[in-house]
Short mmCIF file of N, CA and C in Angstrom, two decimals:
data_model
loop_
_atom_site.label_atom_id
_atom_site.label_comp_id
_atom_site.label_asym_id
_atom_site.label_seq_id
_atom_site.Cartn_x
_atom_site.Cartn_y
_atom_site.Cartn_z
N UNK U 494 201.27 216.38 -44.54
CA UNK U 494 201.44 217.00 -43.24
C UNK U 494 202.92 217.38 -43.02
N UNK U 495 203.81 216.47 -43.41
CA UNK U 495 205.24 216.73 -43.24
C UNK U 495 205.65 217.97 -44.04
N UNK U 496 205.10 218.14 -45.26
CA UNK U 496 205.41 219.30 -46.08
C UNK U 496 204.89 220.59 -45.44
N UNK U 497 203.73 220.51 -44.81
CA UNK U 497 203.17 221.69 -44.14
C UNK U 497 204.03 222.12 -42.96
N UNK U 498 204.51 221.17 -42.20
CA UNK U 498 205.38 221.47 -41.07
C UNK U 498 206.68 222.10 -41.57
N UNK U 499 207.26 221.54 -42.61
CA UNK U 499 208.49 222.08 -43.18
C UNK U 499 208.27 223.49 -43.71
N UNK U 500 207.17 223.69 -44.41
CA UNK U 500 206.83 225.01 -44.93
C UNK U 500 206.63 226.02 -43.79
N UNK U 501 205.97 225.59 -42.73
CA UNK U 501 205.75 226.45 -41.56
C UNK U 501 207.06 226.85 -40.91
N UNK U 502 207.96 225.90 -40.76
CA UNK U 502 209.27 226.20 -40.16
C UNK U 502 210.06 227.17 -41.05
N UNK U 503 210.02 226.95 -42.34
CA UNK U 503 210.72 227.83 -43.27
C UNK U 503 210.15 229.25 -43.21
N UNK U 504 208.84 229.36 -43.15
CA UNK U 504 208.19 230.66 -43.06
C UNK U 504 208.60 231.38 -41.77
N UNK U 505 208.68 230.67 -40.66
CA UNK U 505 209.10 231.26 -39.39
C UNK U 505 210.54 231.79 -39.48
N UNK U 506 211.40 231.04 -40.14
CA UNK U 506 212.80 231.47 -40.30
C UNK U 506 212.87 232.73 -41.14
N UNK U 507 212.12 232.77 -42.24
CA UNK U 507 212.12 233.94 -43.12
C UNK U 507 211.59 235.16 -42.39
N UNK U 508 210.50 235.02 -41.66
CA UNK U 508 209.92 236.14 -40.91
C UNK U 508 210.88 236.61 -39.84
N UNK U 509 211.52 235.69 -39.15
CA UNK U 509 212.48 236.04 -38.12
C UNK U 509 213.66 236.81 -38.71
N UNK U 510 214.17 236.35 -39.85
CA UNK U 510 215.29 237.03 -40.51
C UNK U 510 214.87 238.43 -40.94
N UNK U 511 213.67 238.55 -41.51
CA UNK U 511 213.19 239.85 -41.98
C UNK U 511 213.07 240.82 -40.81
N UNK U 512 212.59 240.35 -39.66
CA UNK U 512 212.48 241.23 -38.50
C UNK U 512 213.84 241.59 -37.94
N UNK U 513 214.78 240.66 -37.96
CA UNK U 513 216.12 240.93 -37.46
C UNK U 513 216.82 241.99 -38.29
N UNK U 514 216.51 242.07 -39.55
CA UNK U 514 217.17 243.01 -40.46
C UNK U 514 216.23 244.11 -40.94
N UNK U 515 215.19 244.37 -40.17
CA UNK U 515 214.19 245.35 -40.58
C UNK U 515 214.80 246.74 -40.77
N UNK U 516 215.62 247.19 -39.84
CA UNK U 516 216.23 248.53 -39.95
C UNK U 516 217.10 248.62 -41.20
N UNK U 517 217.95 247.61 -41.39
CA UNK U 517 218.84 247.61 -42.55
C UNK U 517 218.05 247.59 -43.85
N UNK U 518 217.04 246.74 -43.92
CA UNK U 518 216.24 246.61 -45.14
C UNK U 518 215.47 247.90 -45.43
N UNK U 519 214.97 248.54 -44.40
CA UNK U 519 214.22 249.79 -44.57
C UNK U 519 215.15 250.90 -45.07
N UNK U 520 216.30 251.04 -44.43
CA UNK U 520 217.27 252.05 -44.85
C UNK U 520 217.75 251.77 -46.26
N UNK U 521 218.01 250.52 -46.56
CA UNK U 521 218.46 250.14 -47.90
C UNK U 521 217.40 250.52 -48.94
N UNK U 522 216.15 250.27 -48.64
CA UNK U 522 215.08 250.58 -49.58
C UNK U 522 214.94 252.08 -49.84
N UNK U 523 214.97 252.87 -48.78
CA UNK U 523 214.87 254.33 -48.93
C UNK U 523 216.09 254.86 -49.69
N UNK U 524 217.27 254.39 -49.31
CA UNK U 524 218.50 254.83 -49.97
C UNK U 524 218.48 254.46 -51.45
N UNK U 525 218.03 253.28 -51.75
CA UNK U 525 217.97 252.84 -53.15
C UNK U 525 217.07 253.77 -53.97
N UNK U 526 215.95 254.19 -53.41
CA UNK U 526 215.07 255.12 -54.10
C UNK U 526 215.74 256.46 -54.33
N UNK U 527 216.42 256.98 -53.30
CA UNK U 527 217.15 258.24 -53.46
C UNK U 527 218.26 258.12 -54.49
N UNK U 528 218.99 257.02 -54.44
CA UNK U 528 220.08 256.81 -55.40
C UNK U 528 219.56 256.79 -56.83
N UNK U 529 218.43 256.15 -57.03
CA UNK U 529 217.85 256.08 -58.37
C UNK U 529 217.56 257.49 -58.89
N UNK U 530 217.01 258.34 -58.03
CA UNK U 530 216.70 259.70 -58.46
C UNK U 530 217.96 260.53 -58.68
N UNK U 531 218.98 260.33 -57.88
CA UNK U 531 220.24 261.06 -58.10
C UNK U 531 220.84 260.64 -59.44
N UNK U 532 220.80 259.37 -59.76
CA UNK U 532 221.31 258.90 -61.06
C UNK U 532 220.48 259.49 -62.19
N UNK U 533 219.16 259.54 -62.03
CA UNK U 533 218.31 260.15 -63.06
C UNK U 533 218.69 261.61 -63.27
N UNK U 534 218.94 262.33 -62.19
CA UNK U 534 219.38 263.72 -62.32
C UNK U 534 220.73 263.80 -63.01
N UNK U 535 221.66 262.95 -62.60
CA UNK U 535 222.99 262.94 -63.20
C UNK U 535 222.91 262.73 -64.71
N UNK U 536 222.02 261.86 -65.11
CA UNK U 536 221.86 261.57 -66.54
C UNK U 536 221.14 262.70 -67.27
N UNK U 537 220.32 263.48 -66.56
CA UNK U 537 219.55 264.56 -67.20
C UNK U 537 220.41 265.79 -67.49
N UNK U 538 221.47 266.01 -66.71
CA UNK U 538 222.36 267.13 -66.98
C UNK U 538 223.16 266.86 -68.25
N UNK U 539 223.46 267.91 -69.00
CA UNK U 539 224.33 267.76 -70.17
C UNK U 539 225.78 267.68 -69.69
N UNK U 540 226.63 267.23 -70.57
CA UNK U 540 228.08 267.16 -70.27
C UNK U 540 228.60 268.54 -69.85
N UNK U 541 228.18 269.57 -70.54
CA UNK U 541 228.65 270.93 -70.23
C UNK U 541 228.17 271.39 -68.86
N UNK U 542 226.98 270.99 -68.46
CA UNK U 542 226.42 271.41 -67.17
C UNK U 542 227.15 270.79 -65.98
N UNK U 543 227.94 269.76 -66.21
CA UNK U 543 228.68 269.14 -65.11
C UNK U 543 229.69 270.09 -64.48
N UNK U 544 230.09 271.12 -65.21
CA UNK U 544 231.03 272.12 -64.67
C UNK U 544 230.31 273.31 -64.04
N UNK U 545 228.98 273.36 -64.13
CA UNK U 545 228.24 274.48 -63.59
C UNK U 545 228.26 274.45 -62.07
N UNK U 546 228.42 275.61 -61.47
CA UNK U 546 228.36 275.76 -60.02
C UNK U 546 227.58 277.05 -59.73
N UNK U 547 226.82 277.07 -58.64
CA UNK U 547 226.01 278.26 -58.36
C UNK U 547 226.83 279.48 -57.94
N UNK U 548 228.04 279.28 -57.46
CA UNK U 548 228.90 280.39 -57.04
C UNK U 548 230.32 279.86 -56.88
N UNK U 549 231.27 280.78 -56.89
CA UNK U 549 232.66 280.39 -56.66
C UNK U 549 232.79 279.70 -55.31
N UNK U 550 233.60 278.65 -55.28
CA UNK U 550 233.84 277.95 -54.02
C UNK U 550 232.79 276.92 -53.65
N UNK U 551 231.78 276.76 -54.49
CA UNK U 551 230.71 275.78 -54.25
C UNK U 551 230.88 274.65 -55.25
N UNK U 552 230.60 273.42 -54.82
CA UNK U 552 230.76 272.27 -55.71
C UNK U 552 229.97 272.43 -57.00
N UNK U 553 230.59 272.02 -58.10
CA UNK U 553 229.89 271.94 -59.38
C UNK U 553 228.98 270.72 -59.37
N UNK U 554 228.20 270.56 -60.42
CA UNK U 554 227.34 269.38 -60.55
C UNK U 554 228.19 268.11 -60.45
N UNK U 555 229.25 268.03 -61.25
CA UNK U 555 230.12 266.85 -61.24
C UNK U 555 230.78 266.62 -59.90
N UNK U 556 231.24 267.70 -59.27
CA UNK U 556 231.88 267.57 -57.95
C UNK U 556 230.89 267.10 -56.89
N UNK U 557 229.66 267.57 -56.95
CA UNK U 557 228.64 267.13 -55.99
C UNK U 557 228.37 265.63 -56.14
N UNK U 558 228.30 265.16 -57.37
CA UNK U 558 228.06 263.73 -57.61
C UNK U 558 229.23 262.90 -57.11
N UNK U 559 230.45 263.37 -57.35
CA UNK U 559 231.63 262.64 -56.86
C UNK U 559 231.74 262.69 -55.35
N UNK U 560 231.27 263.78 -54.75
CA UNK U 560 231.25 263.87 -53.29
C UNK U 560 230.34 262.78 -52.71
N UNK U 561 229.20 262.56 -53.33
CA UNK U 561 228.29 261.50 -52.87
C UNK U 561 228.98 260.14 -53.00
N UNK U 562 229.63 259.91 -54.14
CA UNK U 562 230.31 258.62 -54.35
C UNK U 562 231.39 258.40 -53.29
N UNK U 563 232.20 259.42 -53.05
CA UNK U 563 233.26 259.30 -52.05
C UNK U 563 232.72 259.08 -50.66
N UNK U 564 231.64 259.78 -50.33
CA UNK U 564 231.03 259.64 -49.00
C UNK U 564 230.46 258.24 -48.80
N UNK U 565 229.90 257.66 -49.86
CA UNK U 565 229.40 256.28 -49.74
C UNK U 565 230.52 255.36 -49.27
N UNK U 566 231.67 255.45 -49.92
CA UNK U 566 232.80 254.60 -49.54
C UNK U 566 233.31 254.96 -48.15
N UNK U 567 233.40 256.25 -47.85
CA UNK U 567 233.94 256.70 -46.57
C UNK U 567 233.09 256.17 -45.41
N UNK U 568 231.78 256.37 -45.49
CA UNK U 568 230.91 255.93 -44.39
C UNK U 568 230.95 254.41 -44.23
N UNK U 569 230.94 253.69 -45.35
CA UNK U 569 231.03 252.23 -45.28
C UNK U 569 232.38 251.80 -44.68
N UNK U 570 233.44 252.48 -45.08
CA UNK U 570 234.78 252.15 -44.56
C UNK U 570 234.83 252.33 -43.05
N UNK U 571 234.25 253.39 -42.55
CA UNK U 571 234.25 253.64 -41.12
C UNK U 571 233.45 252.57 -40.37
N UNK U 572 232.54 251.91 -41.06
CA UNK U 572 231.75 250.84 -40.44
C UNK U 572 232.38 249.47 -40.65
N UNK U 573 233.60 249.46 -41.20
CA UNK U 573 234.34 248.21 -41.31
C UNK U 573 234.35 247.58 -42.70
N UNK U 574 233.92 248.32 -43.72
CA UNK U 574 233.87 247.79 -45.08
C UNK U 574 234.76 248.64 -45.99
N UNK U 575 236.02 248.24 -46.15
CA UNK U 575 236.92 249.03 -47.00
C UNK U 575 236.43 249.06 -48.45
N UNK U 576 236.75 250.14 -49.16
CA UNK U 576 236.35 250.23 -50.57
C UNK U 576 237.00 249.11 -51.38
N UNK U 577 236.44 248.81 -52.53
CA UNK U 577 237.07 247.81 -53.40
C UNK U 577 238.51 248.22 -53.73
N UNK U 578 239.34 247.25 -54.03
CA UNK U 578 240.76 247.51 -54.29
C UNK U 578 240.98 248.45 -55.46
N UNK U 579 240.06 248.46 -56.42
CA UNK U 579 240.24 249.32 -57.59
C UNK U 579 239.70 250.74 -57.39
N UNK U 580 239.29 251.07 -56.17
CA UNK U 580 238.81 252.42 -55.86
C UNK U 580 239.88 253.14 -55.05
N UNK U 581 240.36 254.25 -55.58
CA UNK U 581 241.36 255.07 -54.90
C UNK U 581 240.65 256.27 -54.29
N UNK U 582 240.51 256.27 -52.98
CA UNK U 582 239.80 257.34 -52.28
C UNK U 582 240.50 258.69 -52.46
N UNK U 583 241.77 258.69 -52.75
CA UNK U 583 242.50 259.95 -52.90
C UNK U 583 242.26 260.60 -54.27
N UNK U 584 241.77 259.83 -55.23
CA UNK U 584 241.59 260.40 -56.58
C UNK U 584 240.14 260.37 -57.05
N UNK U 585 239.22 259.86 -56.24
CA UNK U 585 237.84 259.75 -56.69
C UNK U 585 237.25 261.13 -57.04
N UNK U 586 237.66 262.15 -56.35
CA UNK U 586 237.15 263.50 -56.62
C UNK U 586 237.74 264.13 -57.87
N UNK U 587 238.67 263.45 -58.50
CA UNK U 587 239.33 264.00 -59.70
C UNK U 587 238.82 263.37 -60.99
N UNK U 588 237.83 262.50 -60.88
CA UNK U 588 237.26 261.86 -62.06
C UNK U 588 236.58 262.93 -62.90
N UNK U 589 236.73 262.85 -64.21
CA UNK U 589 236.12 263.82 -65.10
C UNK U 589 235.26 263.12 -66.14
N UNK U 590 234.36 263.89 -66.73
CA UNK U 590 233.50 263.38 -67.79
C UNK U 590 232.22 262.80 -67.23
N UNK U 591 231.12 263.19 -67.82
CA UNK U 591 229.80 262.76 -67.35
C UNK U 591 229.70 261.24 -67.21
N UNK U 592 230.06 260.51 -68.24
CA UNK U 592 229.93 259.05 -68.20
C UNK U 592 230.78 258.43 -67.10
N UNK U 593 232.00 258.92 -66.92
CA UNK U 593 232.90 258.39 -65.89
C UNK U 593 232.37 258.71 -64.49
N UNK U 594 231.83 259.91 -64.32
CA UNK U 594 231.29 260.30 -63.01
C UNK U 594 230.07 259.45 -62.67
N UNK U 595 229.18 259.26 -63.64
CA UNK U 595 228.00 258.43 -63.40
C UNK U 595 228.42 257.00 -63.08
N UNK U 596 229.40 256.47 -63.79
CA UNK U 596 229.87 255.10 -63.53
C UNK U 596 230.44 254.99 -62.12
N UNK U 597 231.21 255.98 -61.69
CA UNK U 597 231.78 255.96 -60.33
C UNK U 597 230.68 256.03 -59.29
N UNK U 598 229.67 256.85 -59.51
CA UNK U 598 228.56 256.98 -58.57
C UNK U 598 227.77 255.68 -58.50
N UNK U 599 227.46 255.09 -59.65
CA UNK U 599 226.72 253.82 -59.66
C UNK U 599 227.48 252.73 -58.93
N UNK U 600 228.79 252.68 -59.14
CA UNK U 600 229.60 251.65 -58.46
C UNK U 600 229.56 251.85 -56.95
N UNK U 601 229.67 253.09 -56.50
CA UNK U 601 229.63 253.34 -55.05
C UNK U 601 228.24 253.06 -54.48
N UNK U 602 227.21 253.34 -55.26
CA UNK U 602 225.84 253.06 -54.81
C UNK U 602 225.64 251.56 -54.60
N UNK U 603 226.06 250.77 -55.56
CA UNK U 603 225.93 249.31 -55.45
C UNK U 603 226.71 248.80 -54.24
N UNK U 604 227.93 249.31 -54.08
CA UNK U 604 228.78 248.90 -52.97
C UNK U 604 228.09 249.16 -51.63
N UNK U 605 227.61 250.37 -51.43
CA UNK U 605 227.03 250.73 -50.13
C UNK U 605 225.71 250.00 -49.89
N UNK U 606 224.92 249.79 -50.93
CA UNK U 606 223.67 249.03 -50.75
C UNK U 606 223.96 247.60 -50.29
N UNK U 607 224.98 246.99 -50.86
CA UNK U 607 225.35 245.63 -50.46
C UNK U 607 225.83 245.59 -49.01
N UNK U 608 226.59 246.59 -48.61
CA UNK U 608 227.17 246.59 -47.26
C UNK U 608 226.12 246.82 -46.18
N UNK U 609 225.07 247.56 -46.48
CA UNK U 609 224.04 247.83 -45.47
C UNK U 609 223.50 246.53 -44.89
N UNK U 610 223.23 245.56 -45.73
CA UNK U 610 222.66 244.30 -45.25
C UNK U 610 223.70 243.42 -44.56
N UNK U 611 224.96 243.81 -44.62
CA UNK U 611 226.01 243.05 -43.94
C UNK U 611 226.22 243.53 -42.51
N UNK U 612 225.58 244.64 -42.13
CA UNK U 612 225.68 245.12 -40.75
C UNK U 612 224.76 244.26 -39.90
N UNK U 613 225.33 243.57 -38.96
CA UNK U 613 224.58 242.67 -38.09
C UNK U 613 223.69 243.47 -37.15
N UNK U 614 222.46 243.03 -37.00
CA UNK U 614 221.52 243.71 -36.11
C UNK U 614 222.09 243.86 -34.70
N UNK U 615 222.81 242.85 -34.23
CA UNK U 615 223.40 242.91 -32.89
C UNK U 615 224.48 243.99 -32.77
N UNK U 616 224.99 244.48 -33.90
CA UNK U 616 226.05 245.49 -33.90
C UNK U 616 225.53 246.91 -34.11
N UNK U 617 224.23 247.10 -34.27
CA UNK U 617 223.70 248.43 -34.57
C UNK U 617 224.00 249.45 -33.48
N UNK U 618 224.16 249.01 -32.25
CA UNK U 618 224.45 249.94 -31.15
C UNK U 618 225.95 250.18 -30.96
N UNK U 619 226.80 249.50 -31.70
CA UNK U 619 228.25 249.66 -31.59
C UNK U 619 228.66 251.07 -32.02
N UNK U 620 229.43 251.74 -31.17
CA UNK U 620 229.86 253.11 -31.48
C UNK U 620 230.97 253.12 -32.51
N UNK U 621 230.89 254.09 -33.42
CA UNK U 621 231.89 254.28 -34.47
C UNK U 621 232.29 255.75 -34.50
N UNK U 622 233.58 256.01 -34.66
CA UNK U 622 234.05 257.38 -34.83
C UNK U 622 234.14 257.65 -36.33
N UNK U 623 233.22 258.47 -36.83
CA UNK U 623 233.17 258.78 -38.25
C UNK U 623 234.06 259.96 -38.63
N UNK U 624 234.74 260.52 -37.65
CA UNK U 624 235.60 261.67 -37.92
C UNK U 624 234.86 262.98 -37.71
N UNK U 625 233.66 263.07 -38.22
CA UNK U 625 232.84 264.27 -38.03
C UNK U 625 231.89 264.12 -36.85
N UNK U 626 231.72 262.89 -36.38
CA UNK U 626 230.85 262.61 -35.22
C UNK U 626 231.06 261.19 -34.76
N UNK U 627 230.81 260.95 -33.48
CA UNK U 627 230.77 259.59 -32.95
C UNK U 627 229.31 259.22 -32.82
N UNK U 628 228.96 258.09 -33.40
CA UNK U 628 227.58 257.60 -33.32
C UNK U 628 227.62 256.08 -33.48
N UNK U 629 226.49 255.46 -33.23
CA UNK U 629 226.45 254.02 -33.39
C UNK U 629 226.27 253.66 -34.87
N UNK U 630 226.37 252.37 -35.17
CA UNK U 630 226.27 251.93 -36.55
C UNK U 630 224.89 252.23 -37.15
N UNK U 631 223.86 252.21 -36.31
CA UNK U 631 222.54 252.59 -36.81
C UNK U 631 222.57 254.03 -37.29
N UNK U 632 223.22 254.90 -36.54
CA UNK U 632 223.38 256.29 -36.95
C UNK U 632 224.17 256.40 -38.25
N UNK U 633 225.17 255.54 -38.39
CA UNK U 633 225.95 255.51 -39.63
C UNK U 633 225.11 255.13 -40.83
N UNK U 634 224.25 254.13 -40.65
CA UNK U 634 223.36 253.74 -41.74
C UNK U 634 222.41 254.88 -42.09
N UNK U 635 221.89 255.54 -41.07
CA UNK U 635 221.00 256.68 -41.31
C UNK U 635 221.75 257.83 -41.97
N UNK U 636 223.01 258.03 -41.61
CA UNK U 636 223.83 259.07 -42.24
C UNK U 636 224.00 258.78 -43.73
N UNK U 637 224.20 257.52 -44.08
CA UNK U 637 224.32 257.15 -45.50
C UNK U 637 223.06 257.57 -46.26
N UNK U 638 221.92 257.26 -45.68
CA UNK U 638 220.64 257.56 -46.31
C UNK U 638 220.42 259.08 -46.37
N UNK U 639 220.65 259.76 -45.26
CA UNK U 639 220.41 261.20 -45.18
C UNK U 639 221.35 261.97 -46.09
N UNK U 640 222.60 261.58 -46.14
CA UNK U 640 223.58 262.28 -46.96
C UNK U 640 223.18 262.23 -48.42
N UNK U 641 222.76 261.09 -48.87
CA UNK U 641 222.33 260.95 -50.27
C UNK U 641 221.11 261.83 -50.53
N UNK U 642 220.17 261.85 -49.58
CA UNK U 642 218.97 262.68 -49.74
C UNK U 642 219.31 264.16 -49.74
N UNK U 643 220.26 264.55 -48.90
CA UNK U 643 220.70 265.95 -48.85
C UNK U 643 221.20 266.40 -50.22
N UNK U 644 222.03 265.58 -50.83
CA UNK U 644 222.60 265.96 -52.11
C UNK U 644 221.63 265.77 -53.27
N UNK U 645 220.63 264.93 -53.09
CA UNK U 645 219.56 264.87 -54.09
C UNK U 645 218.87 266.23 -54.13
N UNK U 646 218.59 266.80 -52.96
CA UNK U 646 217.98 268.12 -52.90
C UNK U 646 218.86 269.19 -53.54
N UNK U 647 220.15 269.14 -53.25
CA UNK U 647 221.10 270.07 -53.85
C UNK U 647 221.05 269.97 -55.37
N UNK U 648 221.05 268.74 -55.88
CA UNK U 648 221.07 268.53 -57.32
C UNK U 648 219.74 268.91 -57.98
N UNK U 649 218.64 268.80 -57.25
CA UNK U 649 217.36 269.29 -57.77
C UNK U 649 217.44 270.80 -57.97
N UNK U 650 218.00 271.51 -56.98
CA UNK U 650 218.15 272.96 -57.10
C UNK U 650 219.08 273.30 -58.27
N UNK U 651 220.18 272.57 -58.41
CA UNK U 651 221.09 272.79 -59.53
C UNK U 651 220.36 272.56 -60.85
N UNK U 652 219.57 271.49 -60.91
CA UNK U 652 218.85 271.16 -62.14
C UNK U 652 217.89 272.28 -62.50
N UNK U 653 217.08 272.69 -61.55
CA UNK U 653 216.09 273.75 -61.80
C UNK U 653 216.78 275.04 -62.23
N UNK U 654 217.94 275.34 -61.65
CA UNK U 654 218.68 276.55 -62.01
C UNK U 654 219.20 276.49 -63.44
N UNK U 655 219.30 275.29 -63.98
CA UNK U 655 219.83 275.09 -65.32
C UNK U 655 218.76 274.69 -66.33
N UNK U 656 217.49 274.81 -65.93
CA UNK U 656 216.41 274.45 -66.85
C UNK U 656 216.24 272.95 -67.04
N UNK U 657 216.81 272.16 -66.15
CA UNK U 657 216.68 270.71 -66.21
C UNK U 657 215.54 270.30 -65.27
N UNK U 658 214.56 269.62 -65.82
CA UNK U 658 213.43 269.16 -65.01
C UNK U 658 213.75 267.77 -64.50
N UNK U 659 213.66 267.56 -63.17
CA UNK U 659 213.89 266.21 -62.65
C UNK U 659 212.97 265.21 -63.38
N UNK U 660 213.54 264.15 -63.92
CA UNK U 660 212.77 263.22 -64.76
C UNK U 660 211.50 262.66 -64.13
N UNK U 661 211.49 262.47 -62.83
CA UNK U 661 210.32 261.89 -62.17
C UNK U 661 209.21 262.91 -61.97
N UNK U 662 209.47 264.20 -62.25
CA UNK U 662 208.42 265.20 -62.04
C UNK U 662 207.88 265.77 -63.36
N UNK U 663 208.21 265.14 -64.47
CA UNK U 663 207.72 265.59 -65.78
C UNK U 663 206.26 265.22 -65.94
#
């Protein structure tokens, strides 16, 4: 009986925690799925295709991927989570080479996924000035998710334009 009571109390705590972090966990899950597909696309492009751009003045494949990496750090930083000490926000857009770009993107993906769960539910309504808009932290989390999805779509168009089939649609 004592074990059942202990198990019941533990279950209540777990359910309560899950409900308290439902928004963060949901956003984290959707973002993680988008990130996986962006990485799959990044890996499907050839090294030479990383310099391809649809028109002058538009980001190349490599630049689009680095833009996502930089934005991950930027949005997290605005929510109170500075980038790791070994990440230089001023030079992240200058990384070259397919393997280096993918490594930078993966590192930023891991960083932002970890930080999402560190946003306290009680702070979701706290207003943040992101520079491009003022919104609450919940909006910031949604911006992280939406931004990644936006560029996944961009990269799908880039892939199709270059004869690259998104790996999950083969």
